[in-house]
């Protein structure tokens, strides 16, 4: 009888310890994984957007130079037309 | 007693194994920590993405505005010169025609070019007629017309070396300006394009040139037809080198 009690206590203690040392629930692990997946996806999107932004930023000075050239051409045309008259 | 010890051993072993099973298994605290960190990172990325989208949108608006301005300025310029789709097309075709003809002429040999002398003048007339039109003030046509003029000008020296009798002549320029000596004259593109043919000019002008190292500004030199040196010219060259080797 004494032995049975002893083993029961020991078994109970073991189960208690096992349950205490157990990690998060399956649902919680899924939740964490979902956040990780979302983060990875967002990182990819951010990288793409950064590329787009850089590309557009490079286009701005090119367009500005084109506009400056067009204005210069307009002035030159005006001068030439005045000379023709 | 032995069985008690055995059971105790197995229970402890099970306990140890269960607590140590798999290094990946996380504790609730670790989970919480990762959740906090992950959420923080995700939120920061969401904000960054929103900011980037906004910036991209404003850059696209800026670029569209610039495109509109460029197009507007170009349209104004064309309108100023009275340009329409139809007359610009016609002008372009006419200009291309003259350009093609002048390019063809510039590929001809001197003799062939002389035969088509009239086409140079015709090209000049057409070019002048195009240059008088308002469309010629447009940069894209103005630059092409200027290039065309310089090509026509490049053809003229070839005509200039032919005198009224149809013989080729060359009037010696100054050394300081033209660097004219027989070697350099023979080297000119519109003469022989080969400096080693200089004895041809010397021999054709023996009455004027006694010393081939001395020619004078304003002298009108006969330019014989290009070709290999004749035996007479070779002998003259040999004698010239002999005299110089003695010096």
mmCIF file of C-alpha atoms in Angstrom:
data_model
loop_
_atom_site.group_PDB
_atom_site.id
_atom_site.type_symbol
_atom_site.label_atom_id
_atom_site.label_comp_id
_atom_site.label_asym_id
_atom_site.label_seq_id
_atom_site.Cartn_x
_atom_site.Cartn_y
_atom_site.Cartn_z
ATOM 1 C CA UNK A 1 0.000 0.000 0.000
ATOM 2 C CA UNK A 2 2.835 2.270 0.955
ATOM 3 C CA UNK A 3 4.585 1.480 -2.302
ATOM 4 C CA UNK A 4 1.489 2.275 -4.340
ATOM 5 C CA UNK A 5 1.164 5.674 -2.633
ATOM 6 C CA UNK A 6 4.792 6.319 -3.201
ATOM 7 C CA UNK A 7 4.506 5.562 -6.900
ATOM 8 C CA UNK A 8 1.322 7.540 -7.263
ATOM 9 C CA UNK A 9 3.009 10.585 -5.770
ATOM 10 C CA UNK A 10 5.987 10.114 -7.998
ATOM 11 C CA UNK A 11 3.767 9.722 -11.067
ATOM 12 C CA UNK A 12 1.756 12.785 -10.140
ATOM 13 C CA UNK A 13 4.882 14.843 -9.663
ATOM 14 C CA UNK A 14 6.251 13.686 -12.982
ATOM 15 C CA UNK A 15 3.054 14.573 -14.806
ATOM 16 C CA UNK A 16 2.959 17.948 -13.106
ATOM 17 C CA UNK A 17 6.522 18.674 -14.137
ATOM 18 C CA UNK A 18 5.880 17.527 -17.688
ATOM 19 C CA UNK A 19 2.828 19.696 -17.980
ATOM 20 C CA UNK A 20 4.697 22.680 -16.552
ATOM 21 C CA UNK A 21 7.576 22.293 -18.952
ATOM 22 C CA UNK A 22 5.291 22.050 -22.003
ATOM 23 C CA UNK A 23 5.412 24.899 -24.622
ATOM 24 C CA UNK A 24 2.668 26.985 -26.226
ATOM 25 C CA UNK A 25 -0.486 25.494 -27.610
ATOM 26 C CA UNK A 26 -0.804 24.484 -31.234
ATOM 27 C CA UNK A 27 -3.040 27.475 -31.949
ATOM 28 C CA UNK A 28 -0.466 29.837 -30.479
ATOM 29 C CA UNK A 29 2.315 28.307 -32.548
ATOM 30 C CA UNK A 30 0.186 28.778 -35.655
ATOM 31 C CA UNK A 31 -0.375 32.397 -34.702
ATOM 32 C CA UNK A 32 3.363 32.968 -34.411
ATOM 33 C CA UNK A 33 3.994 31.266 -37.738
ATOM 34 C CA UNK A 34 1.342 33.425 -39.363
ATOM 35 C CA UNK A 35 3.060 36.598 -38.125
ATOM 36 C CA UNK A 36 6.396 35.304 -39.376
ATOM 37 C CA UNK A 37 4.905 34.556 -42.817
ATOM 38 C CA UNK A 38 3.295 37.965 -42.988
ATOM 39 C CA UNK A 39 6.586 39.611 -42.036
ATOM 40 C CA UNK A 40 8.421 37.740 -44.791
ATOM 41 C CA UNK A 41 5.784 38.766 -47.314
ATOM 42 C CA UNK A 42 5.962 42.389 -46.180
ATOM 43 C CA UNK A 43 9.751 42.362 -46.454
ATOM 44 C CA UNK A 44 9.443 41.225 -50.071
ATOM 45 C CA UNK A 45 6.879 43.909 -50.857
ATOM 46 C CA UNK A 46 9.016 46.588 -49.204
ATOM 47 C CA UNK A 47 12.020 45.497 -51.296
ATOM 48 C CA UNK A 48 9.964 45.723 -54.497
ATOM 49 C CA UNK A 49 8.590 49.151 -53.562
ATOM 50 C CA UNK A 50 12.088 50.388 -52.711
ATOM 51 C CA UNK A 51 13.227 49.325 -56.181
ATOM 52 C CA UNK A 52 10.272 51.098 -57.778
ATOM 53 C CA UNK A 53 10.940 54.239 -55.784
ATOM 54 C CA UNK A 54 14.608 54.278 -56.721
ATOM 55 C CA UNK A 55 13.718 53.797 -60.403
ATOM 56 C CA UNK A 56 11.240 56.669 -60.306
ATOM 57 C CA UNK A 57 13.672 58.886 -58.429
ATOM 58 C CA UNK A 58 16.243 58.305 -61.172
ATOM 59 C CA UNK A 59 13.719 59.318 -63.807
ATOM 60 C CA UNK A 60 13.053 62.699 -62.213
ATOM 61 C CA UNK A 61 16.405 64.379 -63.080
ATOM 62 C CA UNK A 62 16.234 62.888 -66.570
ATOM 63 C CA UNK A 63 12.797 64.389 -67.157
ATOM 64 C CA UNK A 64 13.910 67.693 -65.664
ATOM 65 C CA UNK A 65 16.858 67.787 -68.055
ATOM 66 C CA UNK A 66 14.510 66.978 -70.933
ATOM 67 C CA UNK A 67 12.236 69.835 -69.915
ATOM 68 C CA UNK A 68 15.190 72.210 -69.658
ATOM 69 C CA UNK A 69 16.319 71.149 -73.141
ATOM 70 C CA UNK A 70 12.807 71.603 -74.544
ATOM 71 C CA UNK A 71 12.651 75.118 -73.079
ATOM 72 C CA UNK A 72 16.089 75.896 -74.506
ATOM 73 C CA UNK A 73 14.999 74.600 -77.914
ATOM 74 C CA UNK A 74 11.887 76.751 -77.775
ATOM 75 C CA UNK A 75 13.995 79.845 -77.100
ATOM 76 C CA UNK A 76 16.417 78.980 -79.896
ATOM 77 C CA UNK A 77 13.531 78.439 -82.323
ATOM 78 C CA UNK A 78 12.042 81.792 -81.355
ATOM 79 C CA UNK A 79 15.369 83.523 -81.998
ATOM 80 C CA UNK A 80 15.821 81.831 -85.366
ATOM 81 C CA UNK A 81 12.313 82.752 -86.450
ATOM 82 C CA UNK A 82 12.937 86.372 -85.483
ATOM 83 C CA UNK A 83 16.107 86.356 -87.576
ATOM 84 C CA UNK A 84 14.201 84.916 -90.533
ATOM 85 C CA UNK A 85 11.698 87.789 -90.517
ATOM 86 C CA UNK B 1 12.836 -3.566 -4.077
ATOM 87 C CA UNK B 2 14.570 -4.026 -7.385
ATOM 88 C CA UNK B 3 11.325 -3.474 -9.267
ATOM 89 C CA UNK B 4 10.737 -0.279 -7.260
ATOM 90 C CA UNK B 5 14.147 1.042 -8.251
ATOM 91 C CA UNK B 6 13.551 0.068 -11.863
ATOM 92 C CA UNK B 7 10.201 1.851 -11.984
ATOM 93 C CA UNK B 8 11.744 4.888 -10.355
ATOM 94 C CA UNK B 9 14.522 4.861 -12.923
ATOM 95 C CA UNK B 10 12.116 4.663 -15.840
ATOM 96 C CA UNK B 11 9.953 7.432 -14.477
ATOM 97 C CA UNK B 12 12.925 9.739 -14.013
ATOM 98 C CA UNK B 13 14.165 8.855 -17.468
ATOM 99 C CA UNK B 14 10.748 9.640 -18.945
ATOM 100 C CA UNK B 15 10.709 12.937 -17.057
ATOM 101 C CA UNK B 16 14.165 13.930 -18.284
ATOM 102 C CA UNK B 17 13.377 12.880 -21.845
ATOM 103 C CA UNK B 18 10.102 14.737 -21.928
ATOM 104 C CA UNK B 19 11.684 17.919 -20.684
ATOM 105 C CA UNK B 20 14.650 17.669 -22.991
ATOM 106 C CA UNK B 21 12.925 16.307 -26.049
ATOM 107 C CA UNK B 22 13.769 18.515 -29.073
ATOM 108 C CA UNK B 23 15.750 21.710 -28.758
ATOM 109 C CA UNK B 24 13.195 23.476 -31.019
ATOM 110 C CA UNK B 25 10.440 23.202 -28.613
ATOM 111 C CA UNK B 26 9.948 26.600 -27.048
ATOM 112 C CA UNK B 27 8.655 27.652 -23.760
ATOM 113 C CA UNK B 28 5.654 29.871 -23.330
ATOM 114 C CA UNK B 29 7.972 32.753 -22.454
ATOM 115 C CA UNK B 30 9.997 32.266 -25.598
ATOM 116 C CA UNK B 31 6.799 32.153 -27.626
ATOM 117 C CA UNK B 32 5.595 35.349 -26.043
ATOM 118 C CA UNK B 33 8.912 37.023 -26.713
ATOM 119 C CA UNK B 34 8.891 35.948 -30.364
ATOM 120 C CA UNK B 35 5.280 37.028 -30.730
ATOM 121 C CA UNK B 36 6.093 40.482 -29.376
ATOM 122 C CA UNK B 37 9.143 40.828 -31.587
ATOM 123 C CA UNK B 38 7.325 39.494 -34.670
ATOM 124 C CA UNK B 39 4.353 41.787 -34.157
ATOM 125 C CA UNK B 40 6.639 44.772 -33.709
ATOM 126 C CA UNK B 41 8.570 43.941 -36.856
ATOM 127 C CA UNK B 42 5.388 43.330 -38.871
ATOM 128 C CA UNK B 43 3.854 46.622 -37.742
ATOM 129 C CA UNK B 44 7.029 48.515 -38.634
ATOM 130 C CA UNK B 45 7.036 46.904 -42.076
ATOM 131 C CA UNK B 46 3.383 47.784 -42.616
ATOM 132 C CA UNK B 47 4.164 51.431 -41.830
ATOM 133 C CA UNK B 48 7.224 51.378 -44.117
ATOM 134 C CA UNK B 49 5.182 49.862 -46.940
ATOM 135 C CA UNK B 50 2.474 52.476 -46.562
ATOM 136 C CA UNK B 51 5.083 55.265 -46.594
ATOM 137 C CA UNK B 52 6.782 53.832 -49.680
ATOM 138 C CA UNK B 53 3.458 53.504 -51.512
ATOM 139 C CA UNK B 54 2.700 57.130 -50.742
ATOM 140 C CA UNK B 55 6.140 58.257 -51.932
ATOM 141 C CA UNK B 56 5.820 56.232 -55.141
ATOM 142 C CA UNK B 57 2.425 57.754 -55.817
ATOM 143 C CA UNK B 58 3.751 61.275 -55.398
ATOM 144 C CA UNK B 59 6.781 60.502 -57.626
ATOM 145 C CA UNK B 60 4.457 59.186 -60.319
ATOM 146 C CA UNK B 61 2.416 62.354 -60.114
ATOM 147 C CA UNK B 62 5.593 64.445 -60.387
ATOM 148 C CA UNK B 63 6.792 62.487 -63.433
ATOM 149 C CA UNK B 64 3.404 62.777 -65.120
ATOM 150 C CA UNK B 65 3.485 66.543 -64.536
ATOM 151 C CA UNK B 66 6.971 66.788 -66.025
ATOM 152 C CA UNK B 67 5.891 64.735 -69.059
ATOM 153 C CA UNK B 68 2.951 67.032 -69.573
ATOM 154 C CA UNK B 69 5.182 70.120 -69.368
ATOM 155 C CA UNK B 70 7.719 68.672 -71.832
ATOM 156 C CA UNK B 71 4.984 67.773 -74.259
ATOM 157 C CA UNK B 72 3.407 71.206 -73.889
ATOM 158 C CA UNK B 73 6.717 73.045 -74.541
ATOM 159 C CA UNK B 74 7.442 70.846 -77.574
ATOM 160 C CA UNK B 75 3.971 71.478 -78.969
ATOM 161 C CA UNK B 76 4.405 75.221 -78.471
ATOM 162 C CA UNK B 77 7.747 75.146 -80.309
ATOM 163 C CA UNK B 78 6.291 73.265 -83.262
ATOM 164 C CA UNK B 79 3.258 75.560 -83.393
ATOM 165 C CA UNK B 80 5.558 78.593 -83.354
ATOM 166 C CA UNK B 81 7.262 77.312 -86.523
ATOM 167 C CA UNK B 82 3.888 76.567 -88.093
ATOM 168 C CA UNK B 83 4.485 72.846 -87.973
ATOM 169 C CA UNK B 84 1.742 70.383 -88.754
ATOM 170 C CA UNK B 85 2.008 66.642 -89.123
ATOM 171 C CA UNK B 86 1.664 66.920 -92.892
ATOM 172 C CA UNK B 87 4.109 69.736 -93.609
ATOM 173 C CA UNK B 88 6.699 68.322 -91.216
ATOM 174 C CA UNK B 89 6.465 64.980 -92.978
ATOM 175 C CA UNK B 90 6.942 66.642 -96.370
ATOM 176 C CA UNK B 91 9.853 68.712 -95.059
ATOM 177 C CA UNK B 92 11.463 65.628 -93.605
ATOM 178 C CA UNK B 93 11.214 63.741 -96.898
ATOM 179 C CA UNK B 94 12.668 66.666 -98.870
ATOM 180 C CA UNK B 95 15.541 67.093 -96.426
ATOM 181 C CA UNK B 96 16.284 63.371 -96.409
ATOM 182 C CA UNK B 97 16.416 63.449 -100.221
ATOM 183 C CA UNK B 98 19.103 66.147 -100.245
ATOM 184 C CA UNK B 99 21.016 64.442 -97.441
ATOM 185 C CA UNK B 100 21.064 61.161 -99.346
ATOM 186 C CA UNK B 101 22.258 62.834 -102.533
ATOM 187 C CA UNK B 102 25.044 64.745 -100.745
ATOM 188 C CA UNK B 103 26.108 61.577 -98.937
ATOM 189 C CA UNK B 104 26.300 59.748 -102.263
ATOM 190 C CA UNK B 105 28.336 62.597 -103.772
ATOM 191 C CA UNK B 106 30.770 62.589 -100.887
ATOM 192 C CA UNK B 107 31.564 58.929 -101.610
ATOM 193 C CA UNK B 108 32.551 59.608 -105.228
ATOM 194 C CA UNK B 109 36.095 59.885 -106.524
ATOM 195 C CA UNK B 110 37.268 63.307 -107.627
ATOM 196 C CA UNK B 111 36.766 62.517 -111.301
ATOM 197 C CA UNK B 112 33.240 61.186 -110.784
ATOM 198 C CA UNK B 113 32.361 64.113 -108.584
ATOM 199 C CA UNK B 114 33.505 66.534 -111.264
ATOM 200 C CA UNK B 115 31.150 64.854 -113.697
ATOM 201 C CA UNK B 116 28.275 65.429 -111.284
ATOM 202 C CA UNK B 117 29.333 68.938 -110.357
ATOM 203 C CA UNK B 118 25.868 70.251 -111.133
ATOM 204 C CA UNK B 119 24.338 68.094 -108.414
ATOM 205 C CA UNK B 120 26.372 69.884 -105.770
ATOM 206 C CA UNK B 121 24.889 73.184 -106.805
ATOM 207 C CA UNK B 122 21.422 71.646 -107.053
ATOM 208 C CA UNK B 123 21.805 70.290 -103.526
ATOM 209 C CA UNK B 124 22.895 73.718 -102.325
ATOM 210 C CA UNK B 125 19.851 75.318 -103.925
ATOM 211 C CA UNK B 126 17.495 72.772 -102.394
ATOM 212 C CA UNK B 127 19.148 73.144 -99.018
ATOM 213 C CA UNK B 128 18.823 76.939 -99.196
ATOM 214 C CA UNK B 129 15.180 76.613 -100.160
ATOM 215 C CA UNK B 130 14.505 74.349 -97.185
ATOM 216 C CA UNK B 131 16.457 76.640 -94.858
ATOM 217 C CA UNK B 132 14.149 79.526 -95.783
ATOM 218 C CA UNK B 133 11.076 77.717 -94.491
ATOM 219 C CA UNK B 134 9.902 78.405 -90.947
ATOM 220 C CA UNK B 135 10.191 74.732 -90.122
ATOM 221 C CA UNK B 136 13.944 75.022 -90.543
ATOM 222 C CA UNK B 137 14.010 76.938 -87.263
ATOM 223 C CA UNK B 138 13.039 73.799 -85.380
ATOM 224 C CA UNK B 139 16.072 72.323 -83.634
ATOM 225 C CA UNK B 140 15.807 68.887 -85.191
ATOM 226 C CA UNK B 141 15.805 70.343 -88.709
ATOM 227 C CA UNK B 142 18.206 73.190 -87.960
ATOM 228 C CA UNK B 143 20.917 70.805 -86.812
ATOM 229 C CA UNK B 144 20.436 68.554 -89.837
ATOM 230 C CA UNK B 145 20.554 71.515 -92.217
ATOM 231 C CA UNK B 146 23.782 72.728 -90.640
ATOM 232 C CA UNK B 147 25.331 69.279 -90.986
ATOM 233 C CA UNK B 148 24.180 69.174 -94.607
ATOM 234 C CA UNK B 149 25.767 72.553 -95.318
ATOM 235 C CA UNK B 150 29.097 71.464 -93.900
ATOM 236 C CA UNK B 151 28.970 68.344 -96.091
ATOM 237 C CA UNK B 152 28.267 70.442 -99.183
ATOM 238 C CA UNK B 153 31.107 72.766 -98.178
ATOM 239 C CA UNK B 154 33.339 69.726 -97.884
ATOM 240 C CA UNK B 155 32.653 68.891 -101.543
ATOM 241 C CA UNK B 156 33.535 72.354 -102.850
ATOM 242 C CA UNK B 157 37.363 72.188 -102.557
ATOM 243 C CA UNK B 158 37.305 69.328 -105.044
ATOM 244 C CA UNK B 159 35.634 71.602 -107.554
ATOM 245 C CA UNK B 160 37.978 74.449 -106.697
ATOM 246 C CA UNK B 161 41.023 72.510 -107.918
ATOM 247 C CA UNK B 162 39.681 72.383 -111.449
ATOM 248 C CA UNK B 163 40.359 75.340 -113.698
ATOM 249 C CA UNK B 164 38.314 76.647 -116.574
ATOM 250 C CA UNK B 165 40.028 74.299 -119.068
ATOM 251 C CA UNK B 166 39.016 71.333 -117.021
ATOM 252 C CA UNK B 167 42.521 70.773 -115.712
ATOM 253 C CA UNK B 168 43.116 70.318 -112.025
ATOM 254 C CA UNK B 169 44.962 73.119 -110.361
ATOM 255 C CA UNK B 170 45.830 74.107 -106.841
ATOM 256 C CA UNK B 171 46.714 77.537 -105.532
ATOM 257 C CA UNK B 172 49.416 77.371 -102.867
ATOM 258 C CA UNK B 173 48.400 78.805 -99.529
ATOM 259 C CA UNK B 174 50.639 80.093 -96.775
ATOM 260 C CA UNK B 175 52.689 77.776 -94.596
ATOM 261 C CA UNK B 176 51.423 79.404 -91.411
ATOM 262 C CA UNK B 177 47.788 78.915 -92.344
ATOM 263 C CA UNK B 178 47.630 75.999 -94.767
ATOM 264 C CA UNK B 179 50.923 74.186 -94.098
ATOM 265 C CA UNK B 180 51.296 73.891 -97.850
ATOM 266 C CA UNK B 181 54.292 71.982 -99.148
ATOM 267 C CA UNK B 182 54.266 69.400 -101.942
ATOM 268 C CA UNK B 183 54.044 66.551 -99.424
ATOM 269 C CA UNK B 184 51.074 68.119 -97.603
ATOM 270 C CA UNK B 185 49.317 69.121 -100.831
ATOM 271 C CA UNK B 186 49.544 65.561 -102.186
ATOM 272 C CA UNK B 187 48.238 64.322 -98.841
ATOM 273 C CA UNK B 188 45.042 66.400 -99.090
ATOM 274 C CA UNK B 189 41.879 64.359 -99.513
ATOM 275 C CA UNK B 190 40.779 66.311 -102.547
ATOM 276 C CA UNK B 191 44.194 65.974 -104.260
ATOM 277 C CA UNK B 192 45.640 62.436 -103.952
ATOM 278 C CA UNK B 193 45.089 61.559 -100.311
ATOM 279 C CA UNK B 194 48.588 60.094 -100.563
ATOM 280 C CA UNK B 195 51.606 62.189 -99.590
ATOM 281 C CA UNK B 196 54.040 59.856 -101.408
ATOM 282 C CA UNK B 197 52.662 61.027 -104.762
ATOM 283 C CA UNK B 198 54.134 64.515 -104.248
ATOM 284 C CA UNK B 199 56.728 64.029 -107.093
ATOM 285 C CA UNK B 200 53.790 63.992 -109.528
ATOM 286 C CA UNK B 201 52.987 67.625 -108.683
ATOM 287 C CA UNK B 202 56.667 68.537 -108.757
ATOM 288 C CA UNK B 203 57.231 67.011 -112.182
ATOM 289 C CA UNK B 204 54.067 68.534 -113.636
ATOM 290 C CA UNK B 205 55.260 71.962 -112.518
ATOM 291 C CA UNK B 206 59.018 71.736 -113.230
ATOM 292 C CA UNK B 207 59.008 75.177 -114.832
ATOM 293 C CA UNK B 208 57.729 76.736 -111.624
ATOM 294 C CA UNK B 209 59.394 74.458 -109.097
ATOM 295 C CA UNK B 210 63.108 74.034 -109.404
ATOM 296 C CA UNK B 211 63.507 73.079 -105.761
ATOM 297 C CA UNK B 212 60.596 70.952 -104.474
ATOM 298 C CA UNK B 213 61.261 72.179 -100.941
ATOM 299 C CA UNK B 214 60.396 75.690 -102.008
ATOM 300 C CA UNK B 215 56.952 76.580 -103.263
ATOM 301 C CA UNK B 216 55.431 79.997 -102.814
ATOM 302 C CA UNK B 217 52.111 81.340 -101.734
ATOM 303 C CA UNK B 218 49.793 82.156 -104.630
ATOM 304 C CA UNK B 219 51.522 79.815 -107.089
ATOM 305 C CA UNK B 220 49.031 77.981 -109.257
ATOM 306 C CA UNK B 221 50.111 74.360 -109.538
ATOM 307 C CA UNK B 222 48.935 71.828 -112.105
ATOM 308 C CA UNK B 223 47.650 68.647 -110.469
ATOM 309 C CA UNK B 224 48.087 65.617 -112.741
ATOM 310 C CA UNK B 225 45.657 62.710 -112.613
ATOM 311 C CA UNK B 226 46.230 60.412 -109.662
ATOM 312 C CA UNK B 227 48.014 57.116 -110.194
ATOM 313 C CA UNK B 228 51.317 55.395 -109.525
ATOM 314 C CA UNK B 229 54.526 57.380 -110.044
ATOM 315 C CA UNK B 230 55.802 57.223 -113.609
ATOM 316 C CA UNK B 231 59.425 56.215 -114.294
ATOM 317 C CA UNK B 232 60.286 59.880 -114.905
ATOM 318 C CA UNK B 233 58.790 60.849 -111.542
ATOM 319 C CA UNK B 234 60.587 57.982 -109.821
ATOM 320 C CA UNK B 235 63.929 59.067 -111.278
ATOM 321 C CA UNK B 236 63.271 62.653 -110.152
ATOM 322 C CA UNK B 237 62.481 61.383 -106.664
ATOM 323 C CA UNK B 238 65.634 59.241 -106.620
ATOM 324 C CA UNK B 239 67.756 62.228 -107.659
ATOM 325 C CA UNK B 240 66.091 64.363 -105.023
ATOM 326 C CA UNK B 241 66.948 61.864 -102.283
ATOM 327 C CA UNK B 242 70.497 61.511 -103.601
ATOM 328 C CA UNK B 243 71.014 65.266 -103.344
ATOM 329 C CA UNK B 244 69.599 65.283 -99.849
ATOM 330 C CA UNK B 245 71.674 62.337 -98.669
ATOM 331 C CA UNK B 246 74.815 64.254 -99.669
ATOM 332 C CA UNK B 247 73.753 67.139 -97.492
#
